CSV table of C-alpha atoms and ligand atoms in Angstrom, one decimal:
chain,number,residue,atom,x,y,z
A,13,MET,CA,-22.3,-1.2,17.7
A,14,ASN,CA,-21.7,-2.4,14.1
A,15,LEU,CA,-19.8,-5.6,13.5
A,16,PRO,CA,-18.1,-6.8,10.3
A,17,ASN,CA,-19.8,-9.6,8.3
A,18,LEU,CA,-17.9,-11.7,5.9
A,19,HIS,CA,-20.9,-12.6,3.8
A,20,GLU,CA,-21.9,-9.0,3.3
A,21,ALA,CA,-18.3,-8.0,2.5
A,22,LYS,CA,-18.3,-10.5,-0.4
A,23,LEU,CA,-21.4,-9.0,-2.1
A,24,ARG,CA,-21.2,-7.0,-5.3
A,25,THR,CA,-24.4,-5.5,-6.7
A,26,LYS,CA,-25.1,-3.1,-9.5
A,27,LYS,CA,-25.6,-0.2,-7.0
A,28,GLU,CA,-23.6,2.9,-8.1
A,29,SER,CA,-21.2,4.3,-5.5
A,30,LYS,CA,-22.0,7.8,-4.3
A,31,ILE,CA,-19.4,10.6,-4.1
A,32,ILE,CA,-19.9,12.2,-0.7
A,33,LYS,CA,-18.2,15.5,-0.2
A,34,ASP,CA,-19.6,16.8,3.1
A,35,ASP,CA,-19.7,14.0,5.6
A,36,TYR,CA,-16.6,14.9,7.6
A,37,LYS,CA,-17.6,17.0,10.6
A,38,ILE,CA,-16.2,17.1,14.1
A,39,PRO,CA,-18.8,17.2,16.8
A,40,ASN,CA,-18.5,20.5,18.7
A,41,ASP,CA,-17.5,19.0,22.0
A,42,MET,CA,-14.7,17.0,20.3
A,43,LYS,CA,-13.0,20.0,18.7
A,44,ASN,CA,-10.7,20.6,21.6
A,45,ILE,CA,-10.6,17.2,23.2
A,46,GLY,CA,-6.9,16.7,22.2
A,47,LYS,CA,-5.7,20.0,23.5
A,48,ASN,CA,-2.3,19.5,25.2
A,49,LYS,CA,-2.5,15.8,24.4
A,50,LYS,CA,-0.5,13.6,22.0
A,51,TYR,CA,-1.3,10.9,19.5
A,52,TYR,CA,0.7,8.0,18.3
A,53,ILE,CA,-0.2,6.0,15.1
A,54,LYS,CA,1.3,2.6,14.3
A,55,THR,CA,0.8,1.8,10.6
A,56,TYR,CA,1.0,-1.7,9.1
A,57,GLY,CA,0.8,-2.8,5.5
A,58,CYS,CA,0.7,-1.1,2.1
A,59,GLN,CA,0.9,2.5,0.9
A,60,MET,CA,-2.9,2.7,1.0
A,61,ASN,CA,-2.8,2.2,4.7
A,62,VAL,CA,0.1,4.7,5.0
A,63,HIS,CA,-2.0,7.2,3.2
A,64,ASP,CA,-5.1,6.4,5.4
A,65,SER,CA,-2.9,7.2,8.4
A,66,GLU,CA,-2.2,10.6,6.9
A,67,ASN,CA,-5.9,11.2,6.9
A,68,ILE,CA,-6.3,9.9,10.5
A,69,SER,CA,-3.4,12.2,11.6
A,70,ALA,CA,-5.2,15.2,10.1
A,71,ILE,CA,-8.4,14.3,11.9
A,72,LEU,CA,-6.6,13.9,15.2
A,73,GLU,CA,-5.0,17.3,14.7
A,74,ASP,CA,-8.4,18.8,13.9
A,75,MET,CA,-9.3,17.6,17.4
A,76,GLY,CA,-6.3,19.4,18.9
A,77,TYR,CA,-3.9,16.5,19.3
A,78,THR,CA,-0.3,16.8,18.4
A,79,LYS,CA,1.9,13.9,17.0
A,80,THR,CA,4.5,12.0,19.0
A,81,ASP,CA,6.8,9.2,17.9
A,82,ASP,CA,7.2,8.1,21.5
A,83,LEU,CA,4.6,5.5,22.5
A,84,ASN,CA,5.2,6.3,26.2
A,85,LYS,CA,4.1,9.9,25.8
A,86,ALA,CA,0.9,9.2,23.9
A,87,ASP,CA,-2.6,10.0,25.2
A,88,ILE,CA,-4.2,8.2,22.3
A,89,ILE,CA,-2.8,5.3,20.4
A,90,LEU,CA,-4.1,4.1,17.1
A,91,LEU,CA,-3.1,0.8,15.3
A,92,ASN,CA,-3.9,1.0,11.6
A,93,THR,CA,-3.8,-2.6,10.7
A,94,CYS,CA,-3.1,-4.9,7.8
A,95,ALA,CA,-4.9,-8.2,7.1
A,96,ILE,CA,-2.9,-9.5,4.1
A,97,ARG,CA,-1.0,-12.3,5.9
A,98,GLU,CA,-1.0,-14.0,9.3
A,99,ASN,CA,2.3,-12.4,10.4
A,100,ALA,CA,0.7,-8.9,10.0
A,101,HIS,CA,-1.9,-10.2,12.5
A,102,ASN,CA,0.7,-11.5,14.9
A,103,LYS,CA,2.7,-8.3,14.8
A,104,MET,CA,-0.4,-6.2,15.6
A,105,PHE,CA,-1.4,-8.4,18.5
A,106,GLY,CA,2.2,-8.3,19.8
A,107,PHE,CA,2.1,-4.5,19.8
A,108,LEU,CA,-1.3,-4.5,21.4
A,109,GLY,CA,0.4,-6.3,24.4
A,110,ARG,CA,2.7,-3.3,24.8
A,111,VAL,CA,-0.2,-0.9,24.7
A,112,LYS,CA,-2.1,-2.9,27.4
A,113,HIS,CA,0.9,-2.6,29.6
A,114,LEU,CA,0.9,1.2,29.2
A,115,LYS,CA,-2.8,1.4,29.8
A,116,GLU,CA,-2.4,-0.5,33.1
A,117,SER,CA,0.0,2.2,34.3
A,118,LYS,CA,-2.0,5.2,32.9
A,119,ASN,CA,-5.6,4.4,32.7
A,120,ASP,CA,-6.8,7.4,30.7
A,121,ILE,CA,-4.9,6.4,27.5
A,122,ILE,CA,-7.2,5.8,24.6
A,123,CYS,CA,-6.5,2.8,22.3
A,124,GLY,CA,-8.1,2.4,18.9
A,125,ILE,CA,-7.8,-0.3,16.2
A,126,CYS,CA,-8.7,0.5,12.6
A,127,GLY,CA,-7.7,-0.6,9.0
A,128,CYS,CA,-8.1,-3.9,7.3
A,129,MET,CA,-8.0,-6.2,10.4
A,130,ALA,CA,-10.9,-4.2,11.8
A,131,GLN,CA,-12.9,-5.5,8.8
A,132,GLU,CA,-12.3,-9.1,9.8
A,133,GLU,CA,-15.1,-10.9,11.7
A,134,ASN,CA,-12.8,-13.2,13.7
A,135,VAL,CA,-10.5,-10.3,14.7
A,136,VAL,CA,-13.3,-8.1,15.9
A,137,GLU,CA,-15.0,-11.0,17.7
A,138,SER,CA,-11.7,-11.5,19.6
A,139,ILE,CA,-11.3,-7.8,20.4
A,140,LYS,CA,-14.9,-7.7,21.7
A,141,ASN,CA,-14.4,-10.7,24.0
A,142,LYS,CA,-10.8,-10.8,25.0
A,143,TYR,CA,-9.6,-7.2,24.6
A,144,LYS,CA,-12.4,-5.3,26.3
A,145,TRP,CA,-9.9,-2.6,27.3
A,146,VAL,CA,-9.5,-1.5,23.6
A,147,ASP,CA,-11.7,1.7,23.4
A,148,ILE,CA,-12.6,2.0,19.8
A,149,VAL,CA,-12.6,-0.1,16.6
A,150,PHE,CA,-13.5,1.4,13.2
A,151,GLY,CA,-13.0,0.1,9.7
A,152,THR,CA,-11.8,1.2,6.3
A,153,HIS,CA,-15.2,2.5,5.2
A,154,ASN,CA,-15.8,5.0,8.0
A,155,LEU,CA,-12.4,6.4,9.1
A,156,HIS,CA,-13.8,10.0,8.6
A,157,LYS,CA,-16.3,9.2,11.3
A,158,PHE,CA,-13.6,8.5,13.9
A,159,PRO,CA,-14.3,11.6,16.0
A,160,ASN,CA,-18.0,10.5,16.3
A,161,ILE,CA,-17.0,7.0,17.3
A,162,LEU,CA,-14.5,8.3,19.9
A,163,LYS,CA,-17.3,10.5,21.3
A,164,GLU,CA,-19.6,7.5,21.6
A,165,SER,CA,-17.0,5.6,23.5
A,166,LEU,CA,-16.2,8.5,25.8
A,167,ASP,CA,-19.8,9.4,26.5
A,168,LYS,CA,-20.8,5.8,27.3
A,169,ASN,CA,-17.5,4.9,28.8
A,170,GLU,CA,-17.4,1.6,27.0
A,171,GLN,CA,-15.9,-0.1,24.0
A,172,GLU,CA,-17.3,1.3,20.7
A,173,ILE,CA,-17.1,-0.9,17.6
A,174,ASP,CA,-18.2,0.6,14.3
A,175,VAL,CA,-17.3,-1.4,11.3
A,176,PHE,CA,-19.4,-1.7,8.1
A,177,SER,CA,-19.2,-4.5,5.5
A,178,ILE,CA,-20.5,-2.7,2.5
A,179,GLU,CA,-19.4,-2.2,-1.1
A,180,GLY,CA,-18.5,1.4,-0.3
A,181,ASP,CA,-18.8,5.0,-1.4
A,182,ILE,CA,-16.2,7.6,-2.2
A,183,TYR,CA,-15.6,10.2,0.4
A,184,GLU,CA,-13.9,13.4,-0.8
A,185,ASN,CA,-12.6,16.3,1.4
A,186,ILE,CA,-11.2,14.2,4.2
A,187,PRO,CA,-8.3,16.2,5.6
A,188,VAL,CA,-4.8,14.9,5.1
A,189,LYS,CA,-1.5,15.6,6.9
A,190,ARG,CA,1.2,14.4,4.6
A,191,ASP,CA,4.3,12.8,6.0
A,192,SER,CA,6.5,14.3,3.3
A,193,LYS,CA,6.8,17.8,1.9
A,194,TYR,CA,8.1,16.5,-1.5
A,195,LYS,CA,6.2,13.4,-2.4
A,196,ALA,CA,2.5,12.6,-1.9
A,197,TRP,CA,0.2,9.6,-2.1
A,198,VAL,CA,-3.0,10.2,-4.1
A,199,ASN,CA,-5.8,7.6,-4.1
A,200,ILE,CA,-7.2,7.2,-7.6
A,201,MET,CA,-9.4,4.2,-6.7
A,202,LEU,CA,-10.6,2.2,-3.7
A,203,GLY,CA,-11.4,-1.4,-3.3
A,204,CYS,CA,-10.9,-4.3,-5.7
A,205,ASP,CA,-13.2,-6.7,-7.7
A,206,LYS,CA,-10.6,-9.1,-8.9
A,207,PHE,CA,-11.1,-11.6,-6.1
A,208,CYS,CA,-7.9,-13.5,-6.5
A,209,THR,CA,-8.5,-16.6,-4.5
A,210,TYR,CA,-5.8,-16.0,-1.9
A,211,CYS,CA,-6.6,-12.3,-1.2
A,212,ILE,CA,-8.5,-10.7,1.6
A,213,VAL,CA,-8.5,-7.2,0.1
A,214,PRO,CA,-11.8,-7.3,-1.8
A,215,TYR,CA,-13.4,-8.2,1.5
A,216,THR,CA,-11.7,-5.6,3.6
A,217,ARG,CA,-11.7,-2.7,1.2
A,218,GLY,CA,-15.0,-3.2,-0.7
A,219,LYS,CA,-15.8,-3.0,-4.4
A,220,GLN,CA,-13.7,-1.1,-7.0
A,221,ARG,CA,-14.6,2.6,-7.0
A,222,SER,CA,-12.7,5.1,-9.1
A,223,ARG,CA,-12.5,8.7,-8.0
A,224,MET,CA,-13.6,11.2,-10.6
A,225,PRO,CA,-10.7,12.4,-12.9
A,226,VAL,CA,-11.4,16.1,-12.0
A,227,ASP,CA,-11.0,15.4,-8.2
A,228,ILE,CA,-7.7,13.6,-8.8
A,229,ILE,CA,-6.3,16.2,-11.2
A,230,ASN,CA,-7.3,19.1,-8.8
A,231,GLU,CA,-5.6,17.3,-5.9
A,232,VAL,CA,-2.4,16.9,-8.0
A,233,LYS,CA,-2.6,20.6,-9.2
A,234,ASP,CA,-2.8,21.6,-5.6
A,235,LEU,CA,0.2,19.5,-4.7
A,236,VAL,CA,2.2,21.2,-7.5
A,237,LYS,CA,1.2,24.6,-6.2
A,238,ASN,CA,2.5,23.6,-2.8
A,239,GLY,CA,5.9,22.5,-4.1
A,240,TYR,CA,5.5,18.8,-4.3
A,241,LYS,CA,7.8,17.0,-6.7
A,242,GLU,CA,6.3,13.5,-6.9
A,243,VAL,CA,2.9,11.8,-6.7
A,244,THR,CA,2.2,8.1,-6.5
A,245,LEU,CA,-1.2,7.2,-7.7
A,246,LEU,CA,-2.7,4.6,-5.5
A,247,GLY,CA,-5.1,1.7,-5.9
A,248,GLN,CA,-5.2,-2.1,-5.5
A,249,ASN,CA,-5.5,-2.5,-9.2
A,250,VAL,CA,-4.8,0.9,-10.8
A,251,ASN,CA,-4.9,-0.3,-14.4
A,252,ALA,CA,-8.6,-1.0,-14.1
A,253,TYR,CA,-9.0,2.7,-13.2
A,254,GLY,CA,-12.2,4.2,-14.7
A,255,LYS,CA,-13.8,1.0,-15.8
A,256,ASP,CA,-16.5,1.5,-13.2
A,257,LEU,CA,-17.2,5.1,-14.2
A,258,ASN,CA,-18.9,4.6,-17.5
A,259,ILE,CA,-17.3,7.8,-18.9
A,260,ASN,CA,-14.9,6.1,-21.4
A,261,TYR,CA,-11.9,7.3,-19.5
A,262,THR,CA,-9.2,4.9,-18.4
A,263,MET,CA,-5.8,4.7,-16.7
A,264,GLY,CA,-4.0,5.9,-19.9
A,265,ASP,CA,-6.2,9.0,-20.0
A,266,LEU,CA,-5.6,9.7,-16.4
A,267,LEU,CA,-1.8,9.3,-16.7
A,268,LEU,CA,-1.8,11.7,-19.6
A,269,ASP,CA,-3.9,14.3,-17.7
A,270,VAL,CA,-1.8,14.0,-14.5
A,271,SER,CA,1.3,14.4,-16.7
A,272,LYS,CA,-0.1,17.7,-18.0
A,273,THR,CA,-0.2,19.1,-14.5
A,274,GLY,CA,3.5,19.5,-14.8
A,275,ILE,CA,4.4,17.6,-11.6
A,276,ASP,CA,8.0,16.4,-11.9
A,277,ARG,CA,7.4,12.7,-11.1
A,278,ILE,CA,4.5,10.4,-11.4
A,279,ARG,CA,4.4,6.8,-10.1
A,280,PHE,CA,1.5,4.4,-9.7
A,281,VAL,CA,0.9,1.2,-7.8
A,282,THR,CA,-0.3,-1.6,-8.0
A,283,SER,CA,-0.7,-3.0,-11.5
A,284,HIS,CA,-2.5,-6.2,-12.4
A,285,PRO,CA,-1.1,-7.6,-15.7
A,286,TRP,CA,-4.7,-8.3,-16.9
A,287,ASP,CA,-5.6,-4.6,-17.3
A,288,PHE,CA,-2.2,-3.3,-18.6
A,289,ASN,CA,-2.9,-2.1,-22.1
A,290,ASP,CA,-0.8,-0.8,-25.0
A,291,LYS,CA,-2.2,2.7,-24.6
A,292,MET,CA,-0.8,2.9,-21.1
A,293,ILE,CA,2.6,1.6,-22.2
A,294,ASP,CA,2.6,4.2,-25.0
A,295,ILE,CA,1.7,7.1,-22.7
A,296,ILE,CA,4.3,6.1,-20.1
A,297,SER,CA,7.0,5.9,-22.8
A,298,LYS,CA,6.1,9.3,-24.2
A,299,CYS,CA,5.7,11.4,-21.0
A,300,ASP,CA,9.0,12.3,-19.4
A,301,ASN,CA,7.4,12.9,-16.0
A,302,ILE,CA,5.9,9.4,-15.8
A,303,MET,CA,8.6,7.4,-14.1
A,304,PRO,CA,10.1,4.3,-15.9
A,305,TYR,CA,9.2,2.0,-13.0
A,306,ILE,CA,6.5,-0.6,-12.9
A,307,HIS,CA,5.5,-3.0,-10.2
A,308,LEU,CA,3.9,-5.9,-12.0
A,309,PRO,CA,2.9,-8.8,-9.6
A,310,LEU,CA,3.6,-12.2,-11.1
A,311,GLN,CA,2.4,-14.3,-8.1
A,312,SER,CA,3.4,-17.6,-9.7
A,313,GLY,CA,5.1,-18.9,-12.8
A,314,SER,CA,3.0,-22.0,-13.1
A,315,ASN,CA,-0.1,-21.9,-15.2
A,316,LYS,CA,-1.8,-24.5,-13.0
A,317,ILE,CA,-1.2,-22.3,-9.9
A,318,LEU,CA,-2.1,-19.1,-11.7
A,319,LYS,CA,-5.5,-20.7,-12.6
A,320,LEU,CA,-6.0,-21.8,-9.0
A,321,MET,CA,-5.2,-18.3,-7.9
A,322,GLY,CA,-7.8,-16.8,-10.3
A,323,ARG,CA,-5.2,-14.5,-11.9
A,324,ARG,CA,-6.6,-14.6,-15.4
A,325,TYR,CA,-3.3,-14.8,-17.3
A,326,THR,CA,-0.8,-17.4,-18.2
A,327,LYS,CA,3.0,-17.2,-17.6
A,328,GLU,CA,3.3,-16.9,-21.4
A,329,LYS,CA,1.0,-13.8,-21.4
A,330,TYR,CA,2.9,-12.3,-18.4
A,331,ILE,CA,6.2,-12.7,-20.2
A,332,GLU,CA,4.8,-11.2,-23.4
A,333,LEU,CA,3.6,-8.2,-21.5
A,334,PHE,CA,6.9,-7.9,-19.6
A,335,ASN,CA,8.9,-7.9,-22.8
A,336,LYS,CA,6.6,-5.4,-24.4
A,337,ILE,CA,7.1,-3.0,-21.5
A,338,LYS,CA,10.8,-3.6,-21.5
A,339,ASN,CA,11.0,-2.9,-25.3
A,340,LYS,CA,8.8,0.2,-25.4
A,341,ILE,CA,9.8,2.0,-22.2
A,342,PRO,CA,13.5,2.9,-22.3
A,343,ASN,CA,15.5,2.1,-19.2
A,344,VAL,CA,12.4,0.8,-17.4
A,345,SER,CA,12.8,-1.1,-14.1
A,346,ILE,CA,10.2,-3.8,-13.3
A,347,THR,CA,9.6,-5.3,-9.9
A,348,THR,CA,7.2,-8.0,-8.8
A,349,ASP,CA,5.4,-10.0,-6.0
A,350,ILE,CA,5.6,-13.7,-5.8
A,351,ILE,CA,3.8,-16.2,-3.5
A,352,VAL,CA,5.3,-19.6,-2.8
A,353,ALA,CA,3.7,-22.7,-1.4
A,354,PHE,CA,0.2,-21.9,-2.6
A,355,PRO,CA,-2.1,-25.0,-2.1
A,356,GLY,CA,-1.3,-27.6,-4.7
A,357,GLU,CA,2.1,-26.1,-5.7
A,358,THR,CA,4.4,-29.0,-6.6
A,359,GLU,CA,8.2,-28.9,-6.9
A,360,GLU,CA,7.6,-28.7,-10.7
A,361,ASP,CA,5.2,-25.7,-10.3
A,362,PHE,CA,7.8,-24.0,-8.1
A,363,ASN,CA,10.5,-24.6,-10.6
A,364,GLU,CA,8.4,-22.9,-13.2
A,365,THR,CA,8.3,-19.8,-11.0
A,366,LEU,CA,12.0,-19.9,-10.8
A,367,ASP,CA,12.1,-20.2,-14.6
A,368,VAL,CA,10.1,-17.1,-15.0
A,369,VAL,CA,12.3,-15.2,-12.6
A,370,ASN,CA,15.3,-16.4,-14.6
A,371,THR,CA,13.7,-15.1,-17.8
A,372,CYS,CA,12.5,-11.7,-16.4
A,373,LYS,CA,15.5,-11.0,-14.2
A,374,PHE,CA,13.4,-8.6,-12.1
A,375,ASP,CA,15.0,-5.4,-10.7
A,376,SER,CA,13.6,-6.5,-7.3
A,377,ALA,CA,10.8,-8.6,-5.9
A,378,PHE,CA,8.8,-9.1,-2.8
A,379,SER,CA,8.3,-12.8,-1.9
A,380,PHE,CA,5.9,-14.4,0.5
A,381,ILE,CA,4.9,-17.7,1.8
A,382,TYR,CA,1.2,-18.2,1.1
A,383,SER,CA,-0.9,-17.4,4.2
A,384,PRO,CA,-4.5,-18.7,4.3
A,385,ARG,CA,-7.0,-15.9,4.9
A,386,GLU,CA,-10.3,-16.9,6.5
A,387,GLY,CA,-13.2,-16.5,4.1
A,388,THR,CA,-11.2,-16.6,0.9
A,389,PRO,CA,-11.6,-19.6,-1.5
A,390,ALA,CA,-7.9,-20.6,-1.3
A,391,ALA,CA,-8.2,-21.0,2.5
A,392,LYS,CA,-10.4,-24.1,1.8
A,393,MET,CA,-7.8,-25.7,-0.5
A,394,LYS,CA,-5.7,-28.5,0.8
A,395,ASN,CA,-2.0,-27.7,1.4
A,396,SER,CA,0.2,-30.6,2.2
A,397,LEU,CA,3.6,-28.9,2.3
A,398,THR,CA,5.6,-28.9,5.5
A,399,GLU,CA,6.8,-25.7,7.1
A,400,GLU,CA,10.3,-26.7,6.2
A,401,GLU,CA,9.4,-27.2,2.5
A,402,LYS,CA,7.7,-23.8,2.4
A,403,ASN,CA,10.7,-22.1,4.0
A,404,ASN,CA,13.1,-23.8,1.6
A,405,ARG,CA,11.2,-22.6,-1.4
A,406,LEU,CA,11.2,-19.1,-0.1
A,407,TYR,CA,14.9,-19.3,0.6
A,408,LYS,CA,15.6,-20.6,-2.9
A,409,LEU,CA,13.5,-17.9,-4.5
A,410,ASN,CA,15.1,-15.2,-2.5
A,411,GLU,CA,18.6,-16.2,-3.5
A,412,LEU,CA,17.6,-15.8,-7.2
A,413,ILE,CA,15.8,-12.5,-6.6
A,414,ASN,CA,18.8,-11.1,-4.8
A,415,LYS,CA,21.1,-12.3,-7.5
A,416,PHE,CA,19.2,-10.4,-10.2
A,417,ALA,CA,18.6,-7.3,-7.9
A,418,ASN,CA,22.4,-7.1,-7.5
A,419,GLU,CA,22.9,-7.5,-11.2
A,420,ALA,CA,20.4,-4.8,-12.0
A,421,ASN,CA,22.1,-2.4,-9.5
A,422,GLN,CA,25.6,-3.2,-10.9
A,423,LYS,CA,24.5,-1.6,-14.2
A,424,TYR,CA,24.3,1.8,-12.3
A,425,LYS,CA,28.0,1.9,-11.4
A,426,ASP,CA,29.5,5.2,-12.5
A,427,LYS,CA,26.3,6.3,-14.2
A,428,ILE,CA,24.8,9.7,-13.6
A,429,VAL,CA,21.1,9.4,-12.6
A,430,PRO,CA,18.4,11.8,-11.3
A,431,VAL,CA,17.5,11.4,-7.6
A,432,LEU,CA,14.8,13.2,-5.6
A,433,LEU,CA,16.4,13.7,-2.2
A,434,GLU,CA,13.6,13.2,0.2
A,435,SER,CA,15.1,12.7,3.7
A,436,VAL,CA,18.2,12.6,5.9
A,437,SER,CA,19.7,9.1,5.7
A,438,GLU,CA,20.7,7.0,8.7
A,439,LYS,CA,24.2,7.2,7.4
A,440,LYS,CA,26.0,10.3,8.7
A,441,ASP,CA,26.1,13.4,6.4
A,442,ASN,CA,24.0,11.6,3.8
A,443,LEU,CA,20.6,12.3,2.3
A,444,MET,CA,18.5,9.5,0.8
A,445,GLY,CA,16.3,9.4,-2.2
A,446,TYR,CA,15.2,7.4,-5.2
A,447,THR,CA,16.2,7.4,-8.9
A,448,ASP,CA,13.5,7.7,-11.5
A,449,THR,CA,13.7,3.8,-11.7
A,450,MET,CA,13.0,3.6,-7.9
A,451,LYS,CA,16.5,2.6,-6.8
A,452,LEU,CA,17.3,3.7,-3.3
A,453,VAL,CA,20.4,6.0,-3.2
A,454,ASN,CA,22.4,7.3,-0.3
A,455,VAL,CA,23.9,10.6,-1.4
A,456,LYS,CA,26.7,12.6,0.2
A,457,ALA,CA,25.0,16.0,0.3
A,458,SER,CA,24.1,18.8,2.7
A,459,GLU,CA,20.5,19.3,3.8
A,460,LYS,CA,20.1,22.3,1.6
A,461,TYR,CA,19.4,19.8,-1.2
A,462,LEU,CA,16.4,18.2,0.5
A,463,GLY,CA,13.4,18.2,-1.8
A,464,GLU,CA,15.5,18.7,-4.9
A,465,ILE,CA,15.9,16.4,-7.9
A,466,VAL,CA,19.7,16.3,-8.5
A,467,ASN,CA,22.0,14.5,-10.8
A,468,VAL,CA,24.0,11.9,-8.8
A,469,LYS,CA,27.0,9.9,-9.9
A,470,ILE,CA,26.8,6.4,-8.5
A,471,THR,CA,30.0,5.5,-6.8
A,472,ASP,CA,29.2,2.2,-5.0
A,473,VAL,CA,26.6,-0.5,-5.6
A,474,LYS,CA,25.0,-2.9,-3.2
A,475,THR,CA,22.1,-5.4,-3.6
A,476,TRP,CA,19.5,-3.2,-2.1
A,477,SER,CA,20.9,0.3,-2.4
A,478,LEU,CA,23.4,2.6,-4.3
A,479,ASP,CA,25.8,5.2,-3.0
A,480,GLY,CA,26.5,8.4,-4.9
A,481,GLU,CA,27.7,12.0,-5.1
A,482,ILE,CA,26.0,15.1,-6.5
A,483,VAL,CA,27.3,16.1,-9.9
A,484,GLU,CA,27.5,19.9,-9.8
A,485,GLU,CA,26.2,21.5,-13.0
B,607,5AD,N1,-0.6,-14.9,1.4
B,607,5AD,C1,0.6,-14.5,1.0
B,607,5AD,N2,0.8,-13.4,0.2
B,607,5AD,C2,-0.3,-12.7,-0.2
B,607,5AD,N3,-0.4,-11.6,-0.9
B,607,5AD,C3,-1.7,-11.3,-1.0
B,607,5AD,N4,-2.4,-12.2,-0.3
B,607,5AD,C4,-1.6,-13.1,0.2
B,607,5AD,C5,-1.7,-14.3,1.0
B,607,5AD,N5,-2.9,-14.7,1.4
B,607,5AD,C6,0.8,-10.9,-1.5
B,607,5AD,C7,0.6,-10.8,-3.0
B,607,5AD,C8,0.3,-9.4,-3.2
B,607,5AD,C9,1.0,-8.7,-2.1
B,607,5AD,C10,0.6,-7.3,-1.8
B,607,5AD,O1,0.8,-9.6,-1.0
B,607,5AD,O2,1.8,-11.2,-3.6
B,607,5AD,O3,0.7,-8.9,-4.5
B,608,SF4,FE1,-3.1,-2.7,2.5
B,608,SF4,FE2,-3.9,-5.0,1.8
B,608,SF4,FE3,-2.8,-4.7,4.1
B,608,SF4,FE4,-5.2,-3.8,3.6
B,608,SF4,S1,-4.6,-5.9,3.6
B,608,SF4,S2,-3.6,-2.7,4.6
B,608,SF4,S3,-5.0,-3.1,1.6
B,608,SF4,S4,-1.8,-4.5,2.2
């Protein structure tokens, strides 16, 4: 048994991360364990987690399991969890209740918990003591060891917890079963060293480790060969890509090299304003296959709060960068993340956030009420706001965000825009996809267009989506 340790998760040393290419092996007696059996994965949180679930799916299929979307038919159920806010915790424990129910009626169901919550000391303590029926727990650093962990649990017929609080290495060659045939997630870096005072990620995902450029480029080249149209380069702080490699190669260089693979569309998330440099902006503006869409988290518009958050920029610097991006990249859309009710946020501080939103008029934004995460510096800061005040601030902010999202979408009315049609929409006889600027569009089109980038005339505009029709050439 290996349990997570918050103190160790915080450590950063000068130790170089290793690139490990041959650590994924399925024990012989586990190769057919899933024959005629089904797996179900529930994924919470960010794209990094979604992509991890694609790895876990492939590992399960290597053991003979097949996928089901019906929880009741599953023989093995995995919860790939998110630790970012308390409500992600609550949702996962709520779902665990349903799984317990199933396990009571069918005892040989296997239940596993992995992802960011598995890296949290208090969570694992509670699973160990109060959820003894959960079979396995593994973390973000050892998901490729999942077959071995499952074997331990089955052999010993007891709960197996295997979580490491380490800075982390880079594992290549973990299999992947992608959810889409047209767009793919590609990790370019793991972990984060920014340690914003509210954020749990540097503890759950380890130190910043960039993958080697050649491994990333080869992965993208392979995707192109297999007909993929879009890649999203993933990392907690992608603009800092390469800084840990000591090879004088940064995010701008990577974007240029990925652009040269000829893939139709390139996106990247998430950006921290601190590392967003002119070279990147220049390359994005010059390469047609790098999409004019940037997610640039603001978090707060008050310099006092930004300082308490440890964000390393002022609102003036943020606006300067925002304007530079808007001026240099034609037609760019910019979205953001904002936290309200951070400890110490006064009405004045909150109004400053509204001011910045009024200035930037974001295409869209994710807004959150601050949620204290055990072990982070902000969790120790005093917060005297009532729940009602917190909710009021969120409500007020959302009204403004919605207003600007609607205004940004209105500009698309009657325009012709390129859309990658990626799936069948819930609306009858419609496909759905995204514009280059990441606007969701429902398009009247037959399924033969799936996976195509088509020109679409926008016929109707809503706050969160657009409707359109294909323009025949
Ligand atoms: N409370 C509320 N929101 C948070 N985020 C990160 N940590 C917290 C927290 N403790 C938000 C940030 C980040 C997004 C992914 O989640 O806005 O950009
Ligand atoms: Fe992703 Fe962050 Fe949630 Fe972890 S805590 S799954 S990194 S959003």
